[in-house]
Short mmCIF file of C-alpha atoms and ligand atoms in Angstrom, two decimals:
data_model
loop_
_atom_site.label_atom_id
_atom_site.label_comp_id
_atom_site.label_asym_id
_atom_site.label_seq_id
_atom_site.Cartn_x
_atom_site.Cartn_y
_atom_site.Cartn_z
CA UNK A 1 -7.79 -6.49 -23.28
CA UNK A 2 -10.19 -3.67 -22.15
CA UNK A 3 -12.30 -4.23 -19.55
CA UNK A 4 -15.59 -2.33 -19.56
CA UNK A 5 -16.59 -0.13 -16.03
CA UNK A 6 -18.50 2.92 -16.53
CA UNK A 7 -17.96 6.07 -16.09
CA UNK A 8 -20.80 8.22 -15.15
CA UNK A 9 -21.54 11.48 -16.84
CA UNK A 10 -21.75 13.59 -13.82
CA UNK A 11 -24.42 16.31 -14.57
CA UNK A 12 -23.71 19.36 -12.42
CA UNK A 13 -20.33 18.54 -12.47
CA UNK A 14 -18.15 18.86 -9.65
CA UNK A 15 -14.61 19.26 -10.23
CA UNK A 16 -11.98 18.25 -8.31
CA UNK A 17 -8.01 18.71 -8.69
CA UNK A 18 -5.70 15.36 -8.29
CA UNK A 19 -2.28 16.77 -7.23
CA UNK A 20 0.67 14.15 -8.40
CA UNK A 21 0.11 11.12 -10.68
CA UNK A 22 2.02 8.37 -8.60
CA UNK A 23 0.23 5.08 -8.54
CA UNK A 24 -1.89 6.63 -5.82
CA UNK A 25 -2.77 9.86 -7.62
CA UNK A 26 -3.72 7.83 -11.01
CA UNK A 27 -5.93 5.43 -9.37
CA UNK A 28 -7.51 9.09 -7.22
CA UNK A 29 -8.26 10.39 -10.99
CA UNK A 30 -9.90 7.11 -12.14
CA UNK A 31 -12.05 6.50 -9.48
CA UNK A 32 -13.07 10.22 -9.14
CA UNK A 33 -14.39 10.10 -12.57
CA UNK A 34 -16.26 6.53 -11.96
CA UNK A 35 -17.84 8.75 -9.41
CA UNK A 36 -19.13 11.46 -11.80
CA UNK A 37 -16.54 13.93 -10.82
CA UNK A 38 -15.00 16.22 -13.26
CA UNK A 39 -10.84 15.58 -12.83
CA UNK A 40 -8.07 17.61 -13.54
CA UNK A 41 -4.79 15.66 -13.12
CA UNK A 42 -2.27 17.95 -12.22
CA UNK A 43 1.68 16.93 -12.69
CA UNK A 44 4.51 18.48 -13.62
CA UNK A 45 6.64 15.23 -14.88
CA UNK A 46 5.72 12.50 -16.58
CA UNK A 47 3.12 10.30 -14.63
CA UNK A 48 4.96 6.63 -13.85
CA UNK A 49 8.57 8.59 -14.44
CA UNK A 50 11.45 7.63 -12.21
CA UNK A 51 10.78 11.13 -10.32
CA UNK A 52 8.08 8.92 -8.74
CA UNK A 53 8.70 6.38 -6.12
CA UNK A 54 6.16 4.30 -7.93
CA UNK A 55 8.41 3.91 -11.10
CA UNK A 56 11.24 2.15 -8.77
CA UNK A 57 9.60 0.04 -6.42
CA UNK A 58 9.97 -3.55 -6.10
CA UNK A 59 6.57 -4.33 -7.38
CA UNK A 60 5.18 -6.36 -4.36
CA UNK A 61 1.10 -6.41 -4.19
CA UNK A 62 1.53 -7.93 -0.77
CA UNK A 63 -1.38 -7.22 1.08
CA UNK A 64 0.10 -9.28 3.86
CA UNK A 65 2.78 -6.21 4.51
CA UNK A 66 0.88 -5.47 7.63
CA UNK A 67 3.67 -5.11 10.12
CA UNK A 68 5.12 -2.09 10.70
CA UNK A 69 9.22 -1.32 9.91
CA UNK A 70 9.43 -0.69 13.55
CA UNK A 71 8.83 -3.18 16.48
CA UNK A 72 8.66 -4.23 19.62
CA UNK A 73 12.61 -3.91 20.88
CA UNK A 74 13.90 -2.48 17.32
CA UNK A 75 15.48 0.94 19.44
CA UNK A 76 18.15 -2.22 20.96
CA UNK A 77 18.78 -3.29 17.20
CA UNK A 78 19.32 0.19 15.31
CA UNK A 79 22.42 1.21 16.67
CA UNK A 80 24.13 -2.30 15.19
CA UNK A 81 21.90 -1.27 11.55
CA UNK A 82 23.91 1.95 11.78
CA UNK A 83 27.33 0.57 12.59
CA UNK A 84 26.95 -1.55 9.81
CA UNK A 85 27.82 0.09 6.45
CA UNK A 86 26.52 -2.72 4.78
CA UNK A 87 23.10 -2.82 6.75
CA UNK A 88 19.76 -2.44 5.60
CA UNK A 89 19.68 1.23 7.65
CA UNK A 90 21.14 3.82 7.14
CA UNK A 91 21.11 8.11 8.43
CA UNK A 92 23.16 10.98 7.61
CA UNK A 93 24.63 12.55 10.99
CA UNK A 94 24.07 15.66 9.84
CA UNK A 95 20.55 15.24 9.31
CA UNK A 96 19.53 13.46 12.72
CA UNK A 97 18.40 16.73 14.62
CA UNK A 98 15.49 17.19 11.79
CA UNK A 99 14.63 13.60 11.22
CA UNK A 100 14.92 12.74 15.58
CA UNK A 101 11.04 13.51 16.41
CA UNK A 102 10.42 10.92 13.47
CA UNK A 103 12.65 8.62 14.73
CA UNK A 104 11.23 9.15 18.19
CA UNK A 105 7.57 8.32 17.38
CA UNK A 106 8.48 5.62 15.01
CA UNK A 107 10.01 3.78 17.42
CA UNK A 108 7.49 4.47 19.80
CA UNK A 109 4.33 3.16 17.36
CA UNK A 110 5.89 -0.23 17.01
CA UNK A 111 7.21 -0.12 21.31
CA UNK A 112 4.35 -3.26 21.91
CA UNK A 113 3.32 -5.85 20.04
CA UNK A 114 -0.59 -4.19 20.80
CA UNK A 115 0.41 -0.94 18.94
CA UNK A 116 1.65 -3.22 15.89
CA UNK A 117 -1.44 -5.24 16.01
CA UNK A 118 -3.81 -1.69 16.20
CA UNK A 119 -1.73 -0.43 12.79
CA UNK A 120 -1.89 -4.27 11.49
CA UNK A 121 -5.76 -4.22 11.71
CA UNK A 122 -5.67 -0.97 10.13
CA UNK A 123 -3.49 -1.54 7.13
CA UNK A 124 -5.17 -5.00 6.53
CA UNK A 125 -8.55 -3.02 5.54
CA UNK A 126 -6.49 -0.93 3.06
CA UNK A 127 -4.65 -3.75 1.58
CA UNK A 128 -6.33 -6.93 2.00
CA UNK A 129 -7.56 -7.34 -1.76
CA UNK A 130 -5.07 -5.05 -3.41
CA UNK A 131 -3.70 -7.92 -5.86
CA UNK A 132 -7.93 -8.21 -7.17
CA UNK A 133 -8.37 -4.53 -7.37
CA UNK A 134 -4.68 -3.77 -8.97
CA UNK A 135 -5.86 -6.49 -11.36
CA UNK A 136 -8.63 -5.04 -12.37
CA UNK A 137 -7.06 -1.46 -12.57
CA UNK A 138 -4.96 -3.10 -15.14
CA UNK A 139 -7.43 -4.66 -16.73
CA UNK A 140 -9.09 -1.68 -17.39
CA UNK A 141 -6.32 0.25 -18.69
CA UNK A 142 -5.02 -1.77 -21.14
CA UNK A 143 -2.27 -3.62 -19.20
CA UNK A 144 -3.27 -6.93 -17.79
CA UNK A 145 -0.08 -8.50 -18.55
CA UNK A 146 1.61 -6.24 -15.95
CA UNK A 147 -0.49 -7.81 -12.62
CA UNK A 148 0.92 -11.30 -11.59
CA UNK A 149 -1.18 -12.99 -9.05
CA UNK A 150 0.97 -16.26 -8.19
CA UNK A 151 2.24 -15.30 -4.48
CA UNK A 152 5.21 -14.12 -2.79
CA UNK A 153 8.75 -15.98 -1.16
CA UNK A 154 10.46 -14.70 2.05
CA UNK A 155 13.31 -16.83 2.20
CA UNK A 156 15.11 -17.97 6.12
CA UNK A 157 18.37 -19.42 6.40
CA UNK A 158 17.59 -20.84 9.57
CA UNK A 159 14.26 -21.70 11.19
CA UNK A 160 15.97 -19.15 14.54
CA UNK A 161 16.15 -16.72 12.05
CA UNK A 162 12.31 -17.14 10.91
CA UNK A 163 11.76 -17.54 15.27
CA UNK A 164 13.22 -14.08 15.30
CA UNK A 165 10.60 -12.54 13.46
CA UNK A 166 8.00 -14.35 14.98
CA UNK A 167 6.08 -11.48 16.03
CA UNK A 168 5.83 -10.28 12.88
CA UNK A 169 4.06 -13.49 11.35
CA UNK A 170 1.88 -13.79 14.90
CA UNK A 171 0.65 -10.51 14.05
CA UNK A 172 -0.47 -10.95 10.49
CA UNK A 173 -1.69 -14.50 11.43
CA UNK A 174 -4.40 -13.10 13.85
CA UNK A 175 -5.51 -10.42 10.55
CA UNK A 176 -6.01 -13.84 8.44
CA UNK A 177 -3.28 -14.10 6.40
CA UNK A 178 -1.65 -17.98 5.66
CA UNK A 179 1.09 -19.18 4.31
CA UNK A 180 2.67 -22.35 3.32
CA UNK A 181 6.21 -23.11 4.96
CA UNK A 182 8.50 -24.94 2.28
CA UNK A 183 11.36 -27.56 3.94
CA UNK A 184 15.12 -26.73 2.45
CA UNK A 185 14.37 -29.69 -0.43
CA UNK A 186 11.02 -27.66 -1.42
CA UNK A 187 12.96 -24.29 -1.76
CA UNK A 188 15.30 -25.68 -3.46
CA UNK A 189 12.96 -27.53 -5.85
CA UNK A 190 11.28 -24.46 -6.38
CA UNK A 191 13.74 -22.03 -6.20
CA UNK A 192 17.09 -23.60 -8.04
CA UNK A 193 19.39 -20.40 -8.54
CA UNK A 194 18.71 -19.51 -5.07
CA UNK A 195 21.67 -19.54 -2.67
CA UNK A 196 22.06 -22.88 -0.57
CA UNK A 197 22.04 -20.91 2.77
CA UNK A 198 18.28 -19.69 2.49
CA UNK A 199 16.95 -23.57 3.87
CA UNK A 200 13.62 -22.22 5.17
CA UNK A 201 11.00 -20.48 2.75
CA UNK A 202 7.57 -19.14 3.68
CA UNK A 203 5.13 -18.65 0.56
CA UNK A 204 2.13 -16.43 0.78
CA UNK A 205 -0.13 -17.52 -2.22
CA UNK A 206 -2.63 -14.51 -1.90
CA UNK A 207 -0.25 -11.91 -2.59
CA UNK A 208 0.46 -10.33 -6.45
CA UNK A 209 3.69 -8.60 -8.61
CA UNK A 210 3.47 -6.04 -10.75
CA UNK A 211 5.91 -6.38 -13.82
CA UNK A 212 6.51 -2.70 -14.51
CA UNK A 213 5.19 -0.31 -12.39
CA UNK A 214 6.30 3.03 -13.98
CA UNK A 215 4.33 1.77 -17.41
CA UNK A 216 1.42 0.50 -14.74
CA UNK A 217 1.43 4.03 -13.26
CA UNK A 218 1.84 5.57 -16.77
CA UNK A 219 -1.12 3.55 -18.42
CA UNK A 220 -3.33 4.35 -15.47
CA UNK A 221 -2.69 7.91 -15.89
CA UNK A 222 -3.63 7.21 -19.97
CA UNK A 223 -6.11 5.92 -18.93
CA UNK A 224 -8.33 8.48 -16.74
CA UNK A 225 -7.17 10.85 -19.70
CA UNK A 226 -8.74 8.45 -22.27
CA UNK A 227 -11.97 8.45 -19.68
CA UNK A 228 -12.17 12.21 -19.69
CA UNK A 229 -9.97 14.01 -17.50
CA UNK A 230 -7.30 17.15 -18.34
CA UNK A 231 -4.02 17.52 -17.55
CA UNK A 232 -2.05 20.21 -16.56
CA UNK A 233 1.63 20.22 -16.28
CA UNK A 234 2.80 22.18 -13.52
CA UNK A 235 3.38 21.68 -9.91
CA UNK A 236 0.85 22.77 -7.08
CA UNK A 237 2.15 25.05 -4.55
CA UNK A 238 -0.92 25.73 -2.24
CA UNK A 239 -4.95 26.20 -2.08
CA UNK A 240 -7.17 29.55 -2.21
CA UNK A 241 -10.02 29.02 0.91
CA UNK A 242 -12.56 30.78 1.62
CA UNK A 243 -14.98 30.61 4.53
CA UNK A 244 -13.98 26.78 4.92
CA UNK A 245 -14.37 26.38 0.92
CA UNK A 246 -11.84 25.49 -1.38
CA UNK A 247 -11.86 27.81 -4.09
CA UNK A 248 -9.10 27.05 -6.32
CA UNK A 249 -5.71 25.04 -6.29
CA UNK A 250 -2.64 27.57 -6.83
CA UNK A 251 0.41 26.51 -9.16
CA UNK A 252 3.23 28.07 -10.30
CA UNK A 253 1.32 28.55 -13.44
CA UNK A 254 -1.78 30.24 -11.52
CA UNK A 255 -4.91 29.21 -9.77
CA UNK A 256 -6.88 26.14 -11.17
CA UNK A 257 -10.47 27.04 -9.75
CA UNK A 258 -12.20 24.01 -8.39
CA UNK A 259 -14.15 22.22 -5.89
CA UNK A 260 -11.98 19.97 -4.46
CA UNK A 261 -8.72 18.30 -4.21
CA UNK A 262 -6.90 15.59 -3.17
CA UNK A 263 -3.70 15.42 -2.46
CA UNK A 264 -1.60 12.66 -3.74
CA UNK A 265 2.21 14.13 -4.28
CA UNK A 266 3.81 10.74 -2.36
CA UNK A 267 6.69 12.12 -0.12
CA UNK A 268 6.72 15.85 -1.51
CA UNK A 269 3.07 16.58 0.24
CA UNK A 270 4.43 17.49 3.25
CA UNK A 271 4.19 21.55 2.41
CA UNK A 272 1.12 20.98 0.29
CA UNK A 273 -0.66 19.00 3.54
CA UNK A 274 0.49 21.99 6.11
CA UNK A 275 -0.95 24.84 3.56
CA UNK A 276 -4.18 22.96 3.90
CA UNK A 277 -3.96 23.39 7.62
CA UNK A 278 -3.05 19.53 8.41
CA UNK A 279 1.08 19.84 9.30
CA UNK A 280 1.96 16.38 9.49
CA UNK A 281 5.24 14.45 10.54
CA UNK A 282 6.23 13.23 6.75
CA UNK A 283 9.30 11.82 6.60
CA UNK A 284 11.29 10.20 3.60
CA UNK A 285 12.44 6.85 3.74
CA UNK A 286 15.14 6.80 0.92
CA UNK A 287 15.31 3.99 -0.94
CA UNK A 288 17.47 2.35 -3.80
CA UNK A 289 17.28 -0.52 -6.83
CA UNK A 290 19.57 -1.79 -8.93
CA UNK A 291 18.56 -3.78 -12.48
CA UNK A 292 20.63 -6.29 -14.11
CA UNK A 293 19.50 -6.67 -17.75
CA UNK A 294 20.84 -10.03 -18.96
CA UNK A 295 21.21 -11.50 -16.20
CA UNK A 296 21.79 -15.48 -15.87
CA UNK A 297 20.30 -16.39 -12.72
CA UNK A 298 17.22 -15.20 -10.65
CA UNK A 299 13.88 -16.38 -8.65
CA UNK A 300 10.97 -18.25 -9.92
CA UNK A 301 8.91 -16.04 -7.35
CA UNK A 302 9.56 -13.06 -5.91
CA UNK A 303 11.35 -13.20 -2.90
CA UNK A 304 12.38 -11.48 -0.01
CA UNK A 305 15.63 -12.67 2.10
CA UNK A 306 15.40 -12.27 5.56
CA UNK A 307 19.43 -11.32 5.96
CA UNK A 308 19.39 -8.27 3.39
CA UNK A 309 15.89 -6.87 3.42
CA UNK A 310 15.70 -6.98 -0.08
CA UNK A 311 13.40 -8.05 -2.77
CA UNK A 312 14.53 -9.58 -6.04
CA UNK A 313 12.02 -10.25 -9.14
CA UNK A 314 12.44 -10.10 -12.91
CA UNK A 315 10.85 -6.97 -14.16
CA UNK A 316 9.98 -5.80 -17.37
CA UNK A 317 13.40 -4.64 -18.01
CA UNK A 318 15.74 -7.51 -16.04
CA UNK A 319 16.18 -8.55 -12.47
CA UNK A 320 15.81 -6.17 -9.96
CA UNK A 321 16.90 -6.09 -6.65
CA UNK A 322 14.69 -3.27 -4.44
CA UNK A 323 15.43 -2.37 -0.85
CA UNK A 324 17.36 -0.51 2.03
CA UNK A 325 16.45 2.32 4.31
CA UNK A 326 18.26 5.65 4.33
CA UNK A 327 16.91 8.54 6.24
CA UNK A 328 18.78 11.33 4.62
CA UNK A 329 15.94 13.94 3.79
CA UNK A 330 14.62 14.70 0.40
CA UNK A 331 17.45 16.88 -0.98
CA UNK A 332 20.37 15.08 -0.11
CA UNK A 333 22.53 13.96 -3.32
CA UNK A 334 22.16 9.65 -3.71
CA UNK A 335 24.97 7.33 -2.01
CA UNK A 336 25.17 4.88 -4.69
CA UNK A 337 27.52 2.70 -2.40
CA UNK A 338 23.75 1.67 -1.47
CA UNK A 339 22.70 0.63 -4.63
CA UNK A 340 26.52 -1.45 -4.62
CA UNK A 341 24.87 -3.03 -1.22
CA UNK A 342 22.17 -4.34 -3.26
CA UNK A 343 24.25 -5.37 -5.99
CA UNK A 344 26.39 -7.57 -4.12
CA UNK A 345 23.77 -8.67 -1.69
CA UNK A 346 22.23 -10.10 -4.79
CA UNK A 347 25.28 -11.75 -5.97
CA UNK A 348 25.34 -13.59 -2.98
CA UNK A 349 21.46 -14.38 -3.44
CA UNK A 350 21.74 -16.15 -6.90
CA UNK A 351 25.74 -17.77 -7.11
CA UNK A 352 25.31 -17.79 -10.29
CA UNK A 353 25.25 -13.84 -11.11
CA UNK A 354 28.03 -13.53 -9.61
CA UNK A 355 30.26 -13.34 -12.68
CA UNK A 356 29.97 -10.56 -15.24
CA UNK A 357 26.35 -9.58 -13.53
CA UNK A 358 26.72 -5.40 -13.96
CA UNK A 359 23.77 -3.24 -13.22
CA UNK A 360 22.34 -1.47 -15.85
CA UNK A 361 20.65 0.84 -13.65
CA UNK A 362 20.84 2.66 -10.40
CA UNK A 363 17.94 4.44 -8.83
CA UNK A 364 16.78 6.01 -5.77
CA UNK A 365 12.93 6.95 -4.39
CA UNK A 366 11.61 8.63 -1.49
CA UNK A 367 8.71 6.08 0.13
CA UNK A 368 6.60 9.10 1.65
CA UNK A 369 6.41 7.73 5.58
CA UNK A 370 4.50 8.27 8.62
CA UNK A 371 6.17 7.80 11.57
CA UNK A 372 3.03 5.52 12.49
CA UNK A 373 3.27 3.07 9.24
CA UNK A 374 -0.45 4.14 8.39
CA UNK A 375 -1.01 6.41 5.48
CA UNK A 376 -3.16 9.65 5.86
CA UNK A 377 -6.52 9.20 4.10
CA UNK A 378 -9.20 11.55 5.58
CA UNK A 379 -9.42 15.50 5.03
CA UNK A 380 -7.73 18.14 5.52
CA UNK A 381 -8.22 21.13 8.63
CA UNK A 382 -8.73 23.75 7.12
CA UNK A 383 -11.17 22.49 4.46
CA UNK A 384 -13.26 19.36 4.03
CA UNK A 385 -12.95 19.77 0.63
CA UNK A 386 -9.52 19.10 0.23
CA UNK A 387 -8.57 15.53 0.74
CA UNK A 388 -5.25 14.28 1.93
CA UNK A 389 -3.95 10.78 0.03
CA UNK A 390 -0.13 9.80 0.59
CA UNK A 391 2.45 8.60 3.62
CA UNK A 392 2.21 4.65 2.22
CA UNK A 393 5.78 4.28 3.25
CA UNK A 394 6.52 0.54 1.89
CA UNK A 395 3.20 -0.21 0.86
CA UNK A 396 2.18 2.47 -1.44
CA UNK A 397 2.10 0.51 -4.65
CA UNK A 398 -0.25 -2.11 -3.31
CA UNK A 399 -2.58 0.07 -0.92
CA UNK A 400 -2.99 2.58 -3.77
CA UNK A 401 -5.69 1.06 -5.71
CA UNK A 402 -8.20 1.21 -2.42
CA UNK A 403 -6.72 4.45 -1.57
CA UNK A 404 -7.86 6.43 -4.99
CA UNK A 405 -10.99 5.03 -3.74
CA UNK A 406 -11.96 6.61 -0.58
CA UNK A 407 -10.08 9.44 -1.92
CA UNK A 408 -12.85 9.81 -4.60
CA UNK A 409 -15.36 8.43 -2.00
CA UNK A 410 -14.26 11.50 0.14
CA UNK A 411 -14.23 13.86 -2.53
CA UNK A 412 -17.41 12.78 -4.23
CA UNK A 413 -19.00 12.97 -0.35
CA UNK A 414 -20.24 9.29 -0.18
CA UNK A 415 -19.62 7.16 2.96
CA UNK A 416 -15.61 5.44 2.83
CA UNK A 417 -16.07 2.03 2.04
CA UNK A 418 -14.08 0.83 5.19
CA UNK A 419 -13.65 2.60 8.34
CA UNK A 420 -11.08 5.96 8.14
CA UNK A 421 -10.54 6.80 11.29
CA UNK A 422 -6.90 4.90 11.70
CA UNK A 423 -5.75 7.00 8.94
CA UNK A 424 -7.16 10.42 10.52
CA UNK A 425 -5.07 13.22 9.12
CA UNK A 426 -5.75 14.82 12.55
CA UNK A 427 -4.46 11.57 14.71
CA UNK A 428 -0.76 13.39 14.95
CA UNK A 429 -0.32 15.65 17.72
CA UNK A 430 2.33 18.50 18.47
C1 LIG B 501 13.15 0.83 -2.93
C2 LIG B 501 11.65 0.87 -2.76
C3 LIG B 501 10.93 -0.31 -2.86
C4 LIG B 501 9.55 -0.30 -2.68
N1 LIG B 501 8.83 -1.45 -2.86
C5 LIG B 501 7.47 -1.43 -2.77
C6 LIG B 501 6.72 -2.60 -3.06
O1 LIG B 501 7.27 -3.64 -3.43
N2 LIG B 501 5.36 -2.52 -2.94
C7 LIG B 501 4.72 -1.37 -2.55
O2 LIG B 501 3.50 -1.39 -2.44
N3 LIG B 501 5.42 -0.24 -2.31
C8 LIG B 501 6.76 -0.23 -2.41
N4 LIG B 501 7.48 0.90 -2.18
C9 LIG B 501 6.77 2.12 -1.75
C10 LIG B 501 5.98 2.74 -2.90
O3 LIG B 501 6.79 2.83 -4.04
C11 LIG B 501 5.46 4.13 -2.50
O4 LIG B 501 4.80 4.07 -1.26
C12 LIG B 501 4.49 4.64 -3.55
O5 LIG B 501 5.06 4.58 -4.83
C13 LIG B 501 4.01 6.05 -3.26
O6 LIG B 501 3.15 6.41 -4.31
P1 LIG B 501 2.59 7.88 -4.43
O7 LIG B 501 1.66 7.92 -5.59
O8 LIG B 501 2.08 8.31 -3.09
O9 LIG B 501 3.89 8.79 -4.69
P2 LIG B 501 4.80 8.94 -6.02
O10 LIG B 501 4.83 7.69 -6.78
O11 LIG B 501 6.11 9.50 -5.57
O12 LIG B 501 4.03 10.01 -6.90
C14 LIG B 501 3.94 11.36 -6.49
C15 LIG B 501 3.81 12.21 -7.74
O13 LIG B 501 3.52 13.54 -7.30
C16 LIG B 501 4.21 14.45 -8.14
N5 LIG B 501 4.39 15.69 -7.38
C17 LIG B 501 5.29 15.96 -6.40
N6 LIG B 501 5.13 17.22 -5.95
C18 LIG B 501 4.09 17.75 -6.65
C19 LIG B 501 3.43 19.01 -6.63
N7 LIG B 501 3.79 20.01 -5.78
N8 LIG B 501 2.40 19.22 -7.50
C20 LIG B 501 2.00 18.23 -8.34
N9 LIG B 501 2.59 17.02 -8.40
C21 LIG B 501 3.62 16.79 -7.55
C22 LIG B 501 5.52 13.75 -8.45
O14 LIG B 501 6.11 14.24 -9.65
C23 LIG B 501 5.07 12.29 -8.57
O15 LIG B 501 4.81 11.93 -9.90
C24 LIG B 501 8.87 0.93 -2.37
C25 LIG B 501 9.60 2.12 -2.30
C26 LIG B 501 10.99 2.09 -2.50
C27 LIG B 501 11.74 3.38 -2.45
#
């Protein structure tokens, strides 16, 4: 099914340069053109391809991920992470000196339970529908059948170990967000393959899957094709301003001349963000899957388990199992011993895998993080016209569908549709 939203003609067109076609460089494109923009989608791999984080993700529309990774206390707790080679953290030694200052404010924006209600509040605005508006972006391209809309599991083995994230749930509590707490015989009822030490389950009914999100990404970028925009296939590698005007996006194929442009290149914006004047504290988080293709166990919802920080869903292609943190810097060859983590954590999640269950596939994406757990969405120093869309760290699959919007409401120069001022570009300071 096609849904029908229009896309205005545009008359004196202005045209505007979408650098990267990740979820939140797709969604950019299509809701530039809505706005009468002429779009250029510029991207030198396939859009939705496992060079994006967005192919790899775990799928969660979960517009209650309000809480920041960091919080109140977390500095006493990392050190254990990091002595644990089967934790959910993990750093390279060698590459602490760079990633320290991130580290350093990280902790710091999560050091009260204040700070993580300030970024809370913020993030809510950004995600609070995502599971409507990713349903309709779906809709629209062809692709319904990839947007599930029937809630999300976070499954407790203990109700101390649900106490012990109590802030967490406080938090997104005062933003408006319920849940329904399920007793050991409900999770069990509901979730039969699921290992007998999870006894506590807490279900959040407004919160959405996506089934595939490479082929969501990819149709979306069909999609504002279909609707008019070009594509070029090469990589940006700075901007031509002049007198506070953008004149033209530079490549390594040449200049594109244009009017504006928005960034959207996930965790590789970094250089593209500090050529537009706005140098800003980008850091990757590394992450990992694994899939298992045939595999004889799994959850009737997706879930989240408290002890491994993973998420496990069926996807289009088998069950995947999505998580761990690995600061380790963009170039650093993968430590698939991670992905084994996630493999055996999963084991242990659904008894029944445990025999035969191989992964079919490894992968591992870069979630594009701000030390602060907010994305920038705002513009950039040295010109208004360029527009800054990326840093979504966990959330960047779900908050992209309302972030292509301001980034065309910026670009188009309309009024954001929800305060933009948490998300300043300009908030970070030397
Ligand atoms: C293991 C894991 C699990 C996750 N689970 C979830 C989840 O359940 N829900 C959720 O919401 N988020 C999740 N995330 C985070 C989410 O995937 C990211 O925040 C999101 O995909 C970022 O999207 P993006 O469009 O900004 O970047 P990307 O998807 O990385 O897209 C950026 C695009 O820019 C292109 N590009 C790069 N450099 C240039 C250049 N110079 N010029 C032009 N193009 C360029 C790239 O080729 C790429 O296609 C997860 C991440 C990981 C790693």
């Amino acid at each position: 099914m096609t849904v029908a939203r229009s896309f205005s003609p545009g008359g004196g067109r202005r045209h505007v340069v979408v650098i990267g076609a990740g979820a939140v460089g797709s969604a950019t494109a299509i809701e530039a053109l809505r706005a009468g923009l002429r779009v250029t989608v510029l991207e030198p791999n396939e859009p939705g391809g496992p060079q994006a984080t967005s192919y790899g993700n775990a799928g969660w529309l979960s517009s209650h991920s309000v809480v920041p990774p960091a919080l109140p206390g977390a500095w006493r707790k990392v050190p254990g992470w990091l002595a644990d080679p089967l934790g959910p953290l993990a750093l390279r030694w060698r590459y602490l000196p760079r990633a320290l200052p991130w580290l350093l404010r990280y902790l710091a924006s999560g050091w009260t339970e204040a700070r993580v209600q300030r970024t809370a509040d913020a993030l809510r605005t950004l995600l609070v529908d995502a599971p409507a508006l990713h349903a309709q972006l779906a809709a629209e391209a062809g692709v319904p059948q990839l947007i599930e809309r029937r809630g999300l599991l976070h499954a407790y083995r203990s109700r101390a170990e649900f106490d012990g994230d109590a802030l967490g749930w406080r938090v997104r509590r005062r933003v408006g967000i319920q849940w329904n707490e399920w007793s050991e015989d409900e999770l069990r009822r509901r979730e039969p393959d699921l290992d007998a030490r999870y006894t506590l389950g807490i279900f959040v009914p407004e919160a959405g899957h996506c089934r595939n999100p490479g082929a969501y990404v990819a149709a979306l970028a069909r999609h504002a094709l279909d609707a008019g925009a070009e594509r070029i296939t090469a990589r940006a590698t700075g901007f031509l301003v002049d007198g506070g005007r953008l004149r033209a996006v530079r490549t390594e194929a040449g200049d594109i001349a244009c009017d504006g442009a928005a960034i959207c290149a996930g965790a590789r914006s970094g250089p593209l963000a500090a050529a537009a004047g706005s140098a800003v504290p980008l850091e990757s988080e590394r992450g990992y899957h694994v899939v298992i293709e045939d595999a004889a166990a799994g959850p009737r919802t997706p879930t989240m388990v408290a002890d491994g920080k993973l998420i496990a869903h069926w996807m289009d292609g088998g069950l995947r199992a999505a998580g761990q943190v690995e600061i380790a810097g963009l170039e650093a060859a993968p430590d698939w011993r991670r992905a084994g983590i996630l493999h055996r954590h999963l084991q242990s999640m659904f008894p029944a895998l445990a025999a035969g269950a191989s992964p079919a596939k490894h992968w591992l994406g870069h979630r594009p993080s701000l030390p602060d757990g907010l994305p920038c969405i705002g513009p950039a120093a040295a010109s208004a016209d360029i527009v800054l869309a990326f840093g979504h760290g966990h959330v960047g699959l779900c908050g992209s569908a309302r972030t292509g919007r301001l980034a065309a409401q910026l670009l188009a120069g309309v009024a954001a549709e929800i305060p933009l001022a948490p998300f300043d570009p300009g908030r970070f300071k030397p």
